[in-house]
Amino acid sequence: MSPIAPLRAQAEAEAARFPALLARAEHLAGTVLLGEHGRRRSGMGDDFWQYRPVQAGDELRHIDWRRSAKSDGQFLRQREWQIAQSVTLWVDGAASMRFSSDDALPEKSDRARLLALAMAILLNRGGERVGLSGANLPPRRGEAQVERISMALMHEDSADYGAPETTGMLSHGRGVFLSDFLGELDPVKEALTSAADRGVRGALYQILDPAEESFPYRGRTIFESVGGTLAHETLKASELRDRYLARLATRKDELQALCTATGWQYGLHHTSQSAQSAVLWLYNAIDGEHHR
């Protein structure tokens, strides 16, 4: 057999997953009822957004006298903010993300890819520029960019745990990190600090399997990393539960503290939860709204 054959088979298998992921992401994006201009903000622009009552400090030249004449109050005519935002996504493709405790649940990597691609679709529809960090895909607009991101998301890393990358992030843009964040903490700290130093704000979204939260294991158990480089056998798994849960709680607190210090938002998602609610949280989080 030619040495190229296994590589070609792998490439064909990955390519076969591409249309399915894109279709699922399109469907997910379609269920998020954000309208044609989902990320509307008042500001400079030409398109009408809404009227609002005059407030202290408003300039008279901004008052819409025709609308005000129809009522007892005075109103301003607000226009929609039309400056495109640049949003860069990073999706952990390491081995730890390929874990699922139940056949009925998606792997963490599958959920992370789905959320990232749905975000890319929504952002593109909203006129934003979107890119993928670490994949030589700086933020751009257009359907072709969404397809490039889709293909790049098929890549998997052989490392046990991933580290966020900030390459391609534009100054004063927005960023989204999707991972289980169960590896070393220092790379996460470095990435957030690097992004914050460039004025990048965004959301760090931790994706966990329900079993990683509840630790339901009892009796003799062999714990092995998905990448196969780490293994631990115990006869009384239940005795590890309290220590494990304490370390997980500490990790969450550390991630929250890092986000607070760098102006990012921390969110937590379980693969048993709704993907739609996750997309809504992310979509609002990169606009600076605090939803937990």
XYZ file of C-alpha atoms in Angstrom:
292
model
C 0.000 0.000 0.000
C 1.243 3.469 -0.853
C 2.237 5.557 2.215
C -0.037 8.271 0.814
C -3.121 6.047 1.078
C -3.682 6.339 4.863
C -3.228 10.100 4.678
C -5.696 10.321 1.820
C -8.231 8.177 3.696
C -7.921 10.437 6.721
C -8.345 13.536 4.554
C -11.433 12.071 2.903
C -12.920 11.183 6.296
C -12.380 14.718 7.553
C -13.812 16.197 4.357
C -16.924 14.038 4.788
C -17.535 15.611 8.200
C -17.348 19.146 6.791
C -20.809 19.390 5.140
C -22.514 17.888 8.205
C -20.871 20.341 10.590
C -21.669 23.278 8.347
C -25.302 22.204 7.982
C -25.706 21.794 11.748
C -24.106 25.169 12.388
C -26.365 26.818 9.790
C -29.390 25.287 11.484
C -28.208 26.359 14.929
C -27.547 29.903 13.731
C -31.005 29.966 12.176
C -32.653 29.144 15.502
C -31.052 32.130 17.177
C -33.596 34.857 16.491
C -31.355 37.888 16.289
C -32.858 39.443 13.207
C -31.030 40.784 10.205
C -28.881 43.089 12.346
C -28.289 40.966 15.422
C -25.511 43.089 16.937
C -27.231 46.448 16.654
C -25.737 49.277 18.675
C -26.452 52.981 18.573
C -23.743 55.113 17.038
C -22.526 56.510 13.749
C -24.301 55.208 10.680
C -27.022 55.788 8.112
C -29.646 53.159 8.976
C -32.433 54.096 11.389
C -32.505 51.998 14.560
C -34.938 53.457 17.081
C -36.332 56.571 18.751
C -35.560 57.215 22.394
C -36.642 59.975 24.812
C -34.304 62.935 25.185
C -32.017 62.681 28.202
C -29.941 65.205 30.119
C -26.820 66.061 28.132
C -28.296 65.334 24.679
C -27.628 67.972 22.039
C -30.617 69.806 20.518
C -29.387 69.131 17.001
C -29.998 65.401 17.517
C -33.691 65.819 18.361
C -36.148 64.534 15.760
C -38.686 67.362 15.822
C -41.158 65.629 13.503
C -41.389 62.581 15.789
C -41.458 64.798 18.891
C -44.373 66.819 17.514
C -46.547 63.688 17.617
C -46.307 63.408 21.395
C -45.788 65.428 24.550
C -42.103 64.459 24.842
C -38.983 64.985 22.778
C -37.247 62.117 20.999
C -33.866 61.406 19.432
C -33.543 59.412 16.245
C -30.767 56.841 16.816
C -28.813 55.324 13.983
C -27.280 51.876 13.941
C -23.570 51.455 14.588
C -22.061 50.374 11.297
C -18.366 49.978 12.053
C -17.566 46.299 11.507
C -16.107 44.464 14.462
C -13.235 41.998 14.129
C -13.798 38.775 16.073
C -11.159 36.046 16.299
C -12.077 32.557 17.500
C -9.786 29.944 19.030
C -11.084 26.382 19.302
C -9.142 23.770 21.252
C -8.467 20.770 19.026
C -6.388 18.790 21.542
C -7.064 15.199 22.590
C -8.766 16.088 25.884
C -11.570 17.688 23.904
C -12.414 14.359 22.262
C -13.944 13.022 25.499
C -17.552 12.019 25.965
C -18.861 10.027 28.904
C -21.973 8.824 27.097
C -22.805 7.901 23.515
C -25.835 10.162 23.764
C -23.621 13.184 24.391
C -21.390 14.959 21.861
C -17.654 15.116 22.367
C -16.478 18.406 23.808
C -14.620 19.109 20.558
C -17.786 18.565 18.513
C -19.726 21.033 20.658
C -16.877 23.579 20.547
C -16.680 23.401 16.739
C -20.437 23.697 16.388
C -20.575 26.774 18.615
C -17.612 28.409 16.889
C -19.010 27.861 13.409
C -22.500 29.029 14.392
C -20.876 32.150 15.831
C -18.938 32.692 12.611
C -22.147 32.426 10.585
C -24.032 34.851 12.831
C -21.192 37.352 12.938
C -20.821 37.240 9.170
C -24.542 37.813 8.706
C -24.268 40.781 11.043
C -21.579 42.348 8.861
C -18.707 41.542 11.205
C -15.275 40.238 10.275
C -14.480 36.835 11.764
C -11.281 34.780 11.829
C -9.721 31.684 13.377
C -6.631 32.029 15.529
C -3.767 29.633 14.882
C -5.090 28.675 11.430
C -3.718 31.598 9.390
C -7.254 32.922 8.972
C -7.278 36.584 10.052
C -10.713 38.219 10.394
C -12.553 38.692 7.104
C -16.122 38.921 5.876
C -18.011 36.719 3.447
C -19.359 33.208 2.987
C -16.014 32.019 1.663
C -14.443 32.927 5.000
C -17.071 30.875 6.850
C -16.253 27.875 4.667
C -12.522 28.320 5.280
C -13.180 28.364 9.013
C -15.325 25.231 8.672
C -12.513 23.319 7.010
C -9.885 24.576 9.463
C -11.993 23.406 12.393
C -11.607 19.813 11.206
C -7.963 19.834 12.305
C -7.168 17.847 15.448
C -4.118 18.210 17.669
C -2.205 15.226 19.064
C -1.323 17.004 22.328
C -3.279 16.026 25.439
C -4.261 19.629 26.210
C -4.452 22.734 24.067
C -3.148 26.245 24.705
C -4.974 29.360 23.447
C -3.406 31.169 20.515
C -3.681 34.892 19.855
C -2.091 34.982 16.396
C -4.293 36.896 13.977
C -6.136 38.811 16.690
C -6.460 42.449 15.704
C -5.903 45.240 18.199
C -9.089 46.444 19.904
C -11.049 43.593 18.373
C -12.927 40.785 20.094
C -11.875 37.234 20.891
C -13.470 33.935 21.894
C -11.593 30.990 23.445
C -13.392 27.605 23.468
C -11.792 24.778 25.475
C -12.111 22.612 28.569
C -9.134 24.534 30.026
C -8.025 21.504 32.032
C -4.362 21.723 31.028
C -1.660 24.030 32.345
C -2.973 27.416 33.418
C 0.089 29.512 32.495
C -0.560 29.414 28.700
C -4.110 30.632 29.314
C -2.810 33.474 31.458
C -0.238 34.421 28.806
C -2.839 34.401 26.029
C -5.335 36.521 27.955
C -2.634 38.968 29.007
C -1.331 39.227 25.440
C -4.850 39.856 24.121
C -5.640 42.418 26.821
C -2.386 44.290 26.123
C -3.641 44.805 22.551
C -7.038 46.004 23.706
C -8.769 42.750 22.783
C -11.786 41.848 24.897
C -13.937 38.791 24.688
C -15.149 35.561 26.232
C -13.434 32.492 27.620
C -15.905 29.611 27.408
C -15.161 26.431 29.336
C -16.810 23.332 27.864
C -17.088 20.265 30.102
C -18.712 16.851 29.958
C -21.253 16.295 32.768
C -19.112 13.454 34.176
C -16.243 15.907 34.587
C -18.491 17.927 36.880
C -20.049 15.099 38.905
C -17.209 12.511 39.002
C -19.603 9.499 39.132
C -16.864 6.866 39.293
C -16.778 4.132 41.948
C -14.623 1.116 42.729
C -11.751 -0.005 40.505
C -11.252 2.541 37.768
C -8.516 3.286 35.255
C -8.291 6.966 34.341
C -6.477 7.549 31.061
C -5.982 10.692 29.023
C -7.596 10.640 25.589
C -4.161 11.033 24.049
C -2.939 7.968 25.936
C 0.070 9.651 27.548
C -1.305 9.657 31.115
C -2.916 6.846 33.099
C -3.847 6.223 36.716
C -5.473 3.140 38.238
C -7.285 3.126 41.569
C -9.285 0.531 43.475
C -11.442 3.153 45.211
C -12.289 5.875 42.746
C -14.852 7.372 45.108
C -12.053 8.394 47.481
C -10.686 10.724 44.777
C -13.988 12.503 44.244
C -13.696 15.245 46.864
C -10.126 16.103 45.912
C -10.997 16.147 42.225
C -14.035 18.385 42.705
C -12.005 20.759 44.867
C -9.341 21.079 42.164
C -11.992 21.627 39.494
C -13.610 24.366 41.591
C -10.201 25.970 42.057
C -9.595 25.903 38.299
C -12.933 27.616 37.635
C -12.118 30.290 40.194
C -8.692 30.821 38.608
C -10.208 31.205 35.151
C -12.799 33.632 36.474
C -10.095 35.683 38.193
C -7.990 35.805 35.007
C -10.983 37.000 32.999
C -11.834 39.656 35.562
C -8.245 40.926 35.574
C -8.070 41.156 31.766
C -11.557 42.487 31.053
C -12.829 39.217 29.566
C -15.925 37.239 30.488
C -15.916 33.679 31.800
C -18.640 31.227 30.890
C -19.248 27.534 31.565
C -21.106 25.101 29.327
C -21.877 21.394 29.688
C -22.302 19.226 26.608
C -25.655 18.081 28.010
C -26.971 21.640 27.798
C -28.581 23.468 24.889
C -26.226 24.577 22.129
C -28.641 27.411 21.323
C -28.357 28.953 24.791
C -24.572 28.674 24.522
C -24.497 30.591 21.242
C -26.726 33.288 22.700
C -24.423 33.660 25.702
C -21.343 33.932 23.507
C -23.005 36.347 21.115
C -23.937 38.670 23.973
C -20.668 38.200 25.830
C -18.489 39.586 23.055
C -20.655 42.698 23.079
C -19.823 43.206 26.721
C -23.133 42.087 28.188
C -22.871 40.051 31.375
C -24.933 36.898 31.101
C -24.109 33.891 33.226
